[in-house]
Coordinates of C-alpha atoms in Angstrom, one line a residue:
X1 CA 46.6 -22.5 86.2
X2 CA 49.4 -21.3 88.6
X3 CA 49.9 -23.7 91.5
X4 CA 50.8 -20.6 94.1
X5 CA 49.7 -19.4 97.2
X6 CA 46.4 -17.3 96.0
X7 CA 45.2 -20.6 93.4
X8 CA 46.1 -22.9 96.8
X9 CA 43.6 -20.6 99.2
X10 CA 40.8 -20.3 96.1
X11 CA 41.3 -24.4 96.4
X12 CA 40.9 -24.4 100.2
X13 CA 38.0 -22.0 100.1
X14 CA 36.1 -24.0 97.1
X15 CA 36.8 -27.3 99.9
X16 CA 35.2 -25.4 102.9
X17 CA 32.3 -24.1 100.7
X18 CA 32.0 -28.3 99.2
X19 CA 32.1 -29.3 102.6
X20 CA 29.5 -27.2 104.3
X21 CA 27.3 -27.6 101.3
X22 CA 27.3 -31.5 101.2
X23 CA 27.4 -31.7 105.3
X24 CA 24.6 -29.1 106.4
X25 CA 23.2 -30.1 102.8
X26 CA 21.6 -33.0 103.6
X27 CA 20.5 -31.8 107.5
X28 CA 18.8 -28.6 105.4
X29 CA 17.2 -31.4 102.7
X30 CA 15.8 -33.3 105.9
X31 CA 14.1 -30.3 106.7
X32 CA 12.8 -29.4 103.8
X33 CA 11.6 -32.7 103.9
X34 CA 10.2 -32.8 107.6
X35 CA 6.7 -32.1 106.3
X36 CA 6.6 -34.3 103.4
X37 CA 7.7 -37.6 104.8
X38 CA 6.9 -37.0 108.3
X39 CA 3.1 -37.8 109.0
X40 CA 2.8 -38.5 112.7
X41 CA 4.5 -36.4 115.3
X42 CA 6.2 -39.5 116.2
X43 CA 7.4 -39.7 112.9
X44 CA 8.4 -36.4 112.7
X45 CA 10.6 -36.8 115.8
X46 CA 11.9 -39.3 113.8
X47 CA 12.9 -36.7 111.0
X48 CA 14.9 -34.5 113.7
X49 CA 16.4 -37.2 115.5
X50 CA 18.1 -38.2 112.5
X51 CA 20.0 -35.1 112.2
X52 CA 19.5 -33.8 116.1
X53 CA 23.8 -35.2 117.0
X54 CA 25.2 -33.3 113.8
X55 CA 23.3 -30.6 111.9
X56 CA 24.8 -27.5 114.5
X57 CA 28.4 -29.0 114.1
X58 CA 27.9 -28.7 110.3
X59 CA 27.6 -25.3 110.2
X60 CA 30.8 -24.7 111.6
X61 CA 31.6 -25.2 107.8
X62 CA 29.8 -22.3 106.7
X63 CA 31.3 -19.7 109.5
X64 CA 35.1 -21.6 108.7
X65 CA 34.3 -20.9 105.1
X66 CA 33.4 -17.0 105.5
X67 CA 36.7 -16.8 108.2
X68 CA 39.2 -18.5 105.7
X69 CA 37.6 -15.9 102.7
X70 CA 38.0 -12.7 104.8
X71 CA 41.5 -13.3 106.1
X72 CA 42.9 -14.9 102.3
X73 CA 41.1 -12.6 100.6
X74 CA 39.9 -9.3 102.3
X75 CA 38.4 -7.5 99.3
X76 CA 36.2 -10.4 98.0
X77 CA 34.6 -10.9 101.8
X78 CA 33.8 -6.8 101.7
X79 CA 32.8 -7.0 98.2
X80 CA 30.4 -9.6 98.7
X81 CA 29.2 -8.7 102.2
X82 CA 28.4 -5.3 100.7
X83 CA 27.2 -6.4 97.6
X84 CA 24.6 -9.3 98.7
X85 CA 24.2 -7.7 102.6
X86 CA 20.7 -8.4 102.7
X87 CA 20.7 -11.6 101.1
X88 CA 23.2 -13.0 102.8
X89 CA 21.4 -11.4 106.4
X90 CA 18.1 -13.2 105.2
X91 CA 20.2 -16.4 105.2
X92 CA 21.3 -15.8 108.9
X93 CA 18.2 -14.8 110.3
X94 CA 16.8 -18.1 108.8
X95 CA 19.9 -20.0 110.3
X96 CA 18.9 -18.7 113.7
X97 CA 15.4 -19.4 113.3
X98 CA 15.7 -23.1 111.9
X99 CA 18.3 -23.3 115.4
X100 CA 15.1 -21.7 117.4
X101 CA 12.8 -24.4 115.3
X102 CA 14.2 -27.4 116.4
X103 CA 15.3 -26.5 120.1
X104 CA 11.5 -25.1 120.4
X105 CA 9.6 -27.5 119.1
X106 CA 9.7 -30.5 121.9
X107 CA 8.6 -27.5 124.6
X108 CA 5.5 -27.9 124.3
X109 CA 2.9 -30.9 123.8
X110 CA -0.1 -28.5 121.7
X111 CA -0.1 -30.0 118.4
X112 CA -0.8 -26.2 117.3
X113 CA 2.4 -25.7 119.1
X114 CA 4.3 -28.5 117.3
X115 CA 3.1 -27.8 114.2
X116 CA 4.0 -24.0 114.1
X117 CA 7.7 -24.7 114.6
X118 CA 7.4 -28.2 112.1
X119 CA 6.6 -25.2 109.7
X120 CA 9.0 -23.1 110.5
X121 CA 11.8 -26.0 110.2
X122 CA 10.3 -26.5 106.7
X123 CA 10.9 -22.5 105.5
X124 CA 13.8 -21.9 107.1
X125 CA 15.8 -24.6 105.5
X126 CA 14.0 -23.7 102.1
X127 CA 14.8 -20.3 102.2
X128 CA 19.0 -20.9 103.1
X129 CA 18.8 -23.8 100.5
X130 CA 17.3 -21.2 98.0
X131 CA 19.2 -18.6 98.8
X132 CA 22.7 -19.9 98.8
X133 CA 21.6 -21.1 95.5
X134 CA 20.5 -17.6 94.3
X135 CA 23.9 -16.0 95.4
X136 CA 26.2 -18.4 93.8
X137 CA 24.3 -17.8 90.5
X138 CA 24.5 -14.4 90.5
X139 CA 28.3 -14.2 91.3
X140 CA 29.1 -16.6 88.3
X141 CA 26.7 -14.3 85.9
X142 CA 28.6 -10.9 87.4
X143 CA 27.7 -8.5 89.6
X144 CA 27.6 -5.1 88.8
X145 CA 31.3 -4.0 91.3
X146 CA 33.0 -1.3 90.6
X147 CA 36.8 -1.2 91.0
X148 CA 36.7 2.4 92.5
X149 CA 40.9 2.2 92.2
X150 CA 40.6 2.9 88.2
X151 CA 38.7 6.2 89.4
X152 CA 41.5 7.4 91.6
X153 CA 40.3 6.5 94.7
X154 CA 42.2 3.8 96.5
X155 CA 40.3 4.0 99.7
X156 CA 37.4 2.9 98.4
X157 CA 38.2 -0.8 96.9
X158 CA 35.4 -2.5 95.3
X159 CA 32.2 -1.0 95.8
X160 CA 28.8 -2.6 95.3
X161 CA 27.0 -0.1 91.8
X162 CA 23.2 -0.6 92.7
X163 CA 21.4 0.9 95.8
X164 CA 19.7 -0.9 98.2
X165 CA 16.5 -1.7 97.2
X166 CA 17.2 -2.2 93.5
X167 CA 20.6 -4.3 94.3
X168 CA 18.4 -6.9 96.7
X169 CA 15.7 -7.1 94.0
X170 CA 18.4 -7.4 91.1
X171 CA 19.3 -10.7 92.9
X172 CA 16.3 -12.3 91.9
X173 CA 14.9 -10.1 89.1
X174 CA 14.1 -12.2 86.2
X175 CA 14.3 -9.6 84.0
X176 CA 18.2 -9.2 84.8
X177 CA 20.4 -11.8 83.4
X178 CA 22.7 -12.5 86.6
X179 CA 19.0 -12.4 88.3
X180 CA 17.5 -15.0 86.3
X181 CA 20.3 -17.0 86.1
X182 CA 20.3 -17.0 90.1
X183 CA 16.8 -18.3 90.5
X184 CA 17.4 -20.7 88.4
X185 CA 21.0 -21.5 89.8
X186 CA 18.8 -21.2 93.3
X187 CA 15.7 -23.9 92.2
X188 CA 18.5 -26.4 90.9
X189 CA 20.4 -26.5 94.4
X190 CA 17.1 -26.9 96.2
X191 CA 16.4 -29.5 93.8
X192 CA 20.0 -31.0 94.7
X193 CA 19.7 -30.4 98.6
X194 CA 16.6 -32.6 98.7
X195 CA 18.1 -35.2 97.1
X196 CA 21.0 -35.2 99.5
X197 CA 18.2 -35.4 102.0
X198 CA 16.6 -38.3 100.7
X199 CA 20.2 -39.5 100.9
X200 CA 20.9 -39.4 104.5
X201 CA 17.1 -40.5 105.6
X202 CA 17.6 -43.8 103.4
X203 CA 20.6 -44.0 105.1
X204 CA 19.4 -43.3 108.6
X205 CA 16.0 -43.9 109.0
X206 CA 13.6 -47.3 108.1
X207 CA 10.4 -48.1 107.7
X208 CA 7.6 -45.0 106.4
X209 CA 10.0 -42.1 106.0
X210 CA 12.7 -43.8 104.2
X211 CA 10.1 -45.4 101.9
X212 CA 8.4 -41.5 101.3
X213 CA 11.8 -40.1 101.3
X214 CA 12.5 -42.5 98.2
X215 CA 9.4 -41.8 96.8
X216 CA 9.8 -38.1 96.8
X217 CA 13.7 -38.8 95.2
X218 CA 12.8 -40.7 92.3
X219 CA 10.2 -37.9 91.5
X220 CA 12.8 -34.9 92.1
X221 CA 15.4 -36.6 90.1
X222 CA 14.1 -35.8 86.3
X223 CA 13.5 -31.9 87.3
X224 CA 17.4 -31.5 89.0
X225 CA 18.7 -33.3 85.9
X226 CA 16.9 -30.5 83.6
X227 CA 17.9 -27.7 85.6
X228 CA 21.1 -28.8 85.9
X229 CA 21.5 -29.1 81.9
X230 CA 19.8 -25.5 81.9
X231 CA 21.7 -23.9 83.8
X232 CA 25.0 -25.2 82.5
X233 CA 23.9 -24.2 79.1
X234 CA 23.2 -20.5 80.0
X235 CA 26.8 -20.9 82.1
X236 CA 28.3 -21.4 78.5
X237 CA 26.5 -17.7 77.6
X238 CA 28.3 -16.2 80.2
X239 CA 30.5 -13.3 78.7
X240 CA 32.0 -10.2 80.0
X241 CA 32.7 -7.0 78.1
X242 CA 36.3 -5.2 78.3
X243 CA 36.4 -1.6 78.4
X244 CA 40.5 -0.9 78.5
X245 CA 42.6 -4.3 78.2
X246 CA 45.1 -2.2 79.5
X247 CA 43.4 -0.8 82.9
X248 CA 42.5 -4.9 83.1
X249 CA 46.2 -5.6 83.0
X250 CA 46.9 -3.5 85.8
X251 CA 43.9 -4.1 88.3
X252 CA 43.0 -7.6 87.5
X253 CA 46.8 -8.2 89.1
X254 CA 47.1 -11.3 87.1
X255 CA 50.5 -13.4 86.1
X256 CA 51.4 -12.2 82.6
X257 CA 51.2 -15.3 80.9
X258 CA 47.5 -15.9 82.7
X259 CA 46.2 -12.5 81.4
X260 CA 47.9 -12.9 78.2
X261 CA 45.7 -16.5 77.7
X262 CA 42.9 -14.3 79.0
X263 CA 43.3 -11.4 76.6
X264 CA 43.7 -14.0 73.4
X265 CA 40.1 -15.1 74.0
X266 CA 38.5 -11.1 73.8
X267 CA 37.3 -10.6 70.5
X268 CA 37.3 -7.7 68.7
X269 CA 34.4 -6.2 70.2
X270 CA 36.1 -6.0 73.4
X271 CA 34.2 -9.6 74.8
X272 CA 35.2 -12.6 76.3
X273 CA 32.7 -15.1 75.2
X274 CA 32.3 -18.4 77.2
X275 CA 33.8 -16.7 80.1
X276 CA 33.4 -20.0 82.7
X277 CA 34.6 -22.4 79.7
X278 CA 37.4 -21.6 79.3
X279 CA 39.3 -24.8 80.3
X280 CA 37.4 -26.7 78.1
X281 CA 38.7 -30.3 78.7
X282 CA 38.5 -30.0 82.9
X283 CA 34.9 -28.3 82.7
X284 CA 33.4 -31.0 80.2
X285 CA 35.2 -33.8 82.5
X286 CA 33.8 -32.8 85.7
X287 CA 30.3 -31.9 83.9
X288 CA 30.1 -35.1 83.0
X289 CA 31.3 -37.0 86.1
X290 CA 28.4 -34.8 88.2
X291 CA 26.0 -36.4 85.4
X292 CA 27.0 -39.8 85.9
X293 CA 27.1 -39.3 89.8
X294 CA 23.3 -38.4 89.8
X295 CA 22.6 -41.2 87.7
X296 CA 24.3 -43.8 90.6
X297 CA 22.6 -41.8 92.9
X298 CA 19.1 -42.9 91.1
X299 CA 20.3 -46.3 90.6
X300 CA 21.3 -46.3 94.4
X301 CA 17.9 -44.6 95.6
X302 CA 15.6 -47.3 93.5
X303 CA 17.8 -50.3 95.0
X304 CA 17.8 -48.3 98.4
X305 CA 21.2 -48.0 99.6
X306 CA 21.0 -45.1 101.3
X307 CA 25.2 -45.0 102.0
X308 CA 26.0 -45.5 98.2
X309 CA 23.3 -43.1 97.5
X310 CA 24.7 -41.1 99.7
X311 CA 27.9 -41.0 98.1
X312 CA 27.2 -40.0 94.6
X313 CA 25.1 -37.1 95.5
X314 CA 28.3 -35.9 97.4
X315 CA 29.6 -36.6 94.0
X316 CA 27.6 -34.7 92.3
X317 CA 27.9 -31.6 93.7
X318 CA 31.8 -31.7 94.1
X319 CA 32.4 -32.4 90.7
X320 CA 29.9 -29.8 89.7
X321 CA 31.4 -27.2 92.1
X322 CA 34.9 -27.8 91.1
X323 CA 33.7 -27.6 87.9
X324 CA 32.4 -24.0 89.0
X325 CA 35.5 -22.9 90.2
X326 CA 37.9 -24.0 87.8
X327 CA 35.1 -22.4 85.2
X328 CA 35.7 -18.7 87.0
X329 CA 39.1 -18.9 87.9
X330 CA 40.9 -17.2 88.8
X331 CA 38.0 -14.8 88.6
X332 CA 36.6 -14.6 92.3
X333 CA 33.6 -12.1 91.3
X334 CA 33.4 -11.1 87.9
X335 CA 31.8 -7.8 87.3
X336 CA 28.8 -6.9 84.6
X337 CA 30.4 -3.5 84.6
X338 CA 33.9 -4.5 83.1
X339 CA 36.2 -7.4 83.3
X340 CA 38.7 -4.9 84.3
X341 CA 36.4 -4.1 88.0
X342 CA 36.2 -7.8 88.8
X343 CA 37.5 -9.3 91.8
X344 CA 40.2 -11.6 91.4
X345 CA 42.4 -13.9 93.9
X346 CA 45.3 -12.2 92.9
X347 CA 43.8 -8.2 93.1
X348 CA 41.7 -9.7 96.0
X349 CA 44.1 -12.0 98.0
X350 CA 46.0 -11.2 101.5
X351 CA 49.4 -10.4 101.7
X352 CA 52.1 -13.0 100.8
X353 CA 53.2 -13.4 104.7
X354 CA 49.3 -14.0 106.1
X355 CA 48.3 -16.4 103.4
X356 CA 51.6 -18.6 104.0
X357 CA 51.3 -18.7 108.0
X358 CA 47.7 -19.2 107.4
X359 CA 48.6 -22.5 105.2
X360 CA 50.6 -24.0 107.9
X361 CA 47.5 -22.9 110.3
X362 CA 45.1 -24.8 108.0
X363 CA 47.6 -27.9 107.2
X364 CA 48.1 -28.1 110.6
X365 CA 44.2 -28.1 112.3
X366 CA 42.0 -28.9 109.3
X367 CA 42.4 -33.2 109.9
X368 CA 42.1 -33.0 112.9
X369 CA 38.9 -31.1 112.6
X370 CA 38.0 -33.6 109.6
X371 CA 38.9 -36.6 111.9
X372 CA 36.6 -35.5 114.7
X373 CA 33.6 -35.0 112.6
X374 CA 34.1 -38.3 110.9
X375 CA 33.9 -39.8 114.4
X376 CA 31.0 -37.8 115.4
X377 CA 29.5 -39.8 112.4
X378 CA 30.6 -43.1 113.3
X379 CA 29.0 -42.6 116.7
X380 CA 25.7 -41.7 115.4
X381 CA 25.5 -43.5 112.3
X382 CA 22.4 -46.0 113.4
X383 CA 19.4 -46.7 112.6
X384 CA 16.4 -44.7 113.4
X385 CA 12.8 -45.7 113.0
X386 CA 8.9 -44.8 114.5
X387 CA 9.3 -48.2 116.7
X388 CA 12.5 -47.3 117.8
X389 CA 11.3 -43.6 119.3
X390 CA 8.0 -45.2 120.7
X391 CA 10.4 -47.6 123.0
X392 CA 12.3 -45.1 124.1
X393 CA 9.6 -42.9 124.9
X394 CA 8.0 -45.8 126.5
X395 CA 10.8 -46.4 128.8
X396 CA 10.9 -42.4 130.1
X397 CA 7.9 -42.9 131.5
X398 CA 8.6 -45.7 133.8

């Protein structure tokens, strides 16, 4: 690994990805749990209330993470917005909607009313949950981008090989490798969302939810462990085919002594088997420490400790998404069509000027923004229960 300026932004873009997944994580795991541990519409105002001071400030991770990926690395953010448009449209159309959902929702008192938009919290979460899921999967397994450079045409960059519809059904056709390995890339970060839920609700709420919310963890434990072993056992499957090492020398852009590491792993049938394994000793590290986080986050969950539990299923995901990104560097988005059409952070990355004033941008204003959303927490980190909203509600009416 080469400790430069494009490995330094693929570090700082894994971070903002980590951080809006484990912050607007567990606010989309409360809502996927609204309906399940929420009985009463008291209780469910419960469920809200426990995210209502932060969930729209965690997003700000999401739109940072898609700002710092176009201006570091300009052909990855077209290659992708192209390539998983509609996807990626679905998941802000059900952004806007879950917004719409819980600002909605108290407008009226008709229970039919209420529970329209309690609905609507519950499938809008589901589907960004899923849907992230789906899209991460199906980068990792390649997508099918075409390097139009190796065809002459330098105007083009990376263009997306399937037509809409086939490309949005591709996403989550079974029947296609990088499609099956998405749902199932998609069904284990659901399964992981609600458990970083169940998290924040023991940690935030008392009495009925956080007992249900406990309930519901212990069962959705054994079914994210499987699909986590599943779907780091197809991960190891992975390979990509090589159609002209040479043309991958040029394009892919990389170091000469990274590609030549690279190339020693292509057999003689012009594959690189393993492709995300190939830092053996890191990957199987960070596998492991993932494993061992979700097993303190059951042993935190049955003892309820909803701040250690908490913790480890922040663990788990970082050490299973740095475990992702040291598996495809410096690969940014493999392509099923070639190694040599892939996206890397080297043929992919902003000149050497922008990514070095954007560093001292980033070194500069990221604490600070980290600093003020740990204090937004600290404000709000109380307590919630049913008794707690029926005094207050008691009070507004005298």
């Amino acid at each position: 690994m080469h400790f430069d300026l494009q490995t330094i932004w693929a570090i700082l873009v894994t971070i903002l990805i980590a951080g809006y997944i484990v912050t607007d994580g567990f606010d989309l795991g409360v809502g996927i749990l609204h309906l399940f541990v929420a009985k009463t519409d008291i209780e469910r105002r419960v469920n809200i209330n426990a995210i209502g001071p932060v969930w729209d400030g965690n997003e700000v991770w999401f739109i940072t993470a898609g700002g710092a990926a176009f201006a570091a690395f300009p052909e990855l953010y077209a290659a992708l917005f192209s390539s998983l448009y509609i996807a990626l449209f679905v998941v802000l159309l059900a952004l806007i909607y879950r917004a719409v959902s819980f600002e909605f929702r108290s407008k009226e008192e008709s229970e039919g009313w209420r529970k329209f938009w309690d609905q609507s919290i519950f499938w809008s979460s589901f589907v960004v949950a899923l849907l992230i899921g789906v899209a991460i999967g199906n980068i990792l397994a390649g997508l099918p981008i075409k390097n139009m450079a190796i065809e002459g045409n330098e105007l083009l960059g990376f263009v997306y090989a399937e037509k809409f519809p086939i490309s949005f059904i591709n996403l989550v056709n079974p029947f296609t490798f990088h499609g099956l390995f998405g749902i199932l890339v998609g069904i284990a970060t659901v399964l992981f969302i609600i458990m970083h839920g169940v998290s924040w609700l023991l940690w935030k709420t008392e009495g009925s939810i956080a007992e249900r919310a406990r309930n519901i963890g212990l069962k959705v434990w054994l079914p994210f462990v499987i699909m986590y072993v599943v779907c780091t056992g197809l991960a190891y499957t992975i390979s990509f085919k090589v159609e002209n090492p040479e043309l991958a020398q040029k394009y892919l852009q990389l170091p000469p002594d990274m590609f030549k590491q690279i190339a020693s792993m292509i057999d003689s049938n012009g594959v690189l088997h393993h492709a995300l394994f190939r830092f053996p000793v890191i990957e199987l590290v960070l596998i492991v420490l993932a494993a061992l986080s979700a097993v303190g986050w059951l042993l935190a969950v049955k003892a309820v400790n909803g701040a250690k539990a908490f913790l480890f299923s922040t663990l788990t995901f970082l050490f299973a998404g740095f475990a992702v990104m040291f598996g495809a560097y410096p690969l940014a988005v493999p392509s099923s069509l070639g190694l040599e059409h892939s996206i890397t952070i080297y043929n992919g990355a902003s000149s050497h000027l922008t990514l070095t004033v954007m560093l001292v941008a980033a070194l500069i204003f990221t604490p600070i923004v980290i600093a003020y959303q740990a204090w937004v927490y600290k404000m709000f980190l109380f307590k919630i229960s049913p008794e707690s909203i029926k005094r207050e509600l008691e009070g507004a009416e005298y």
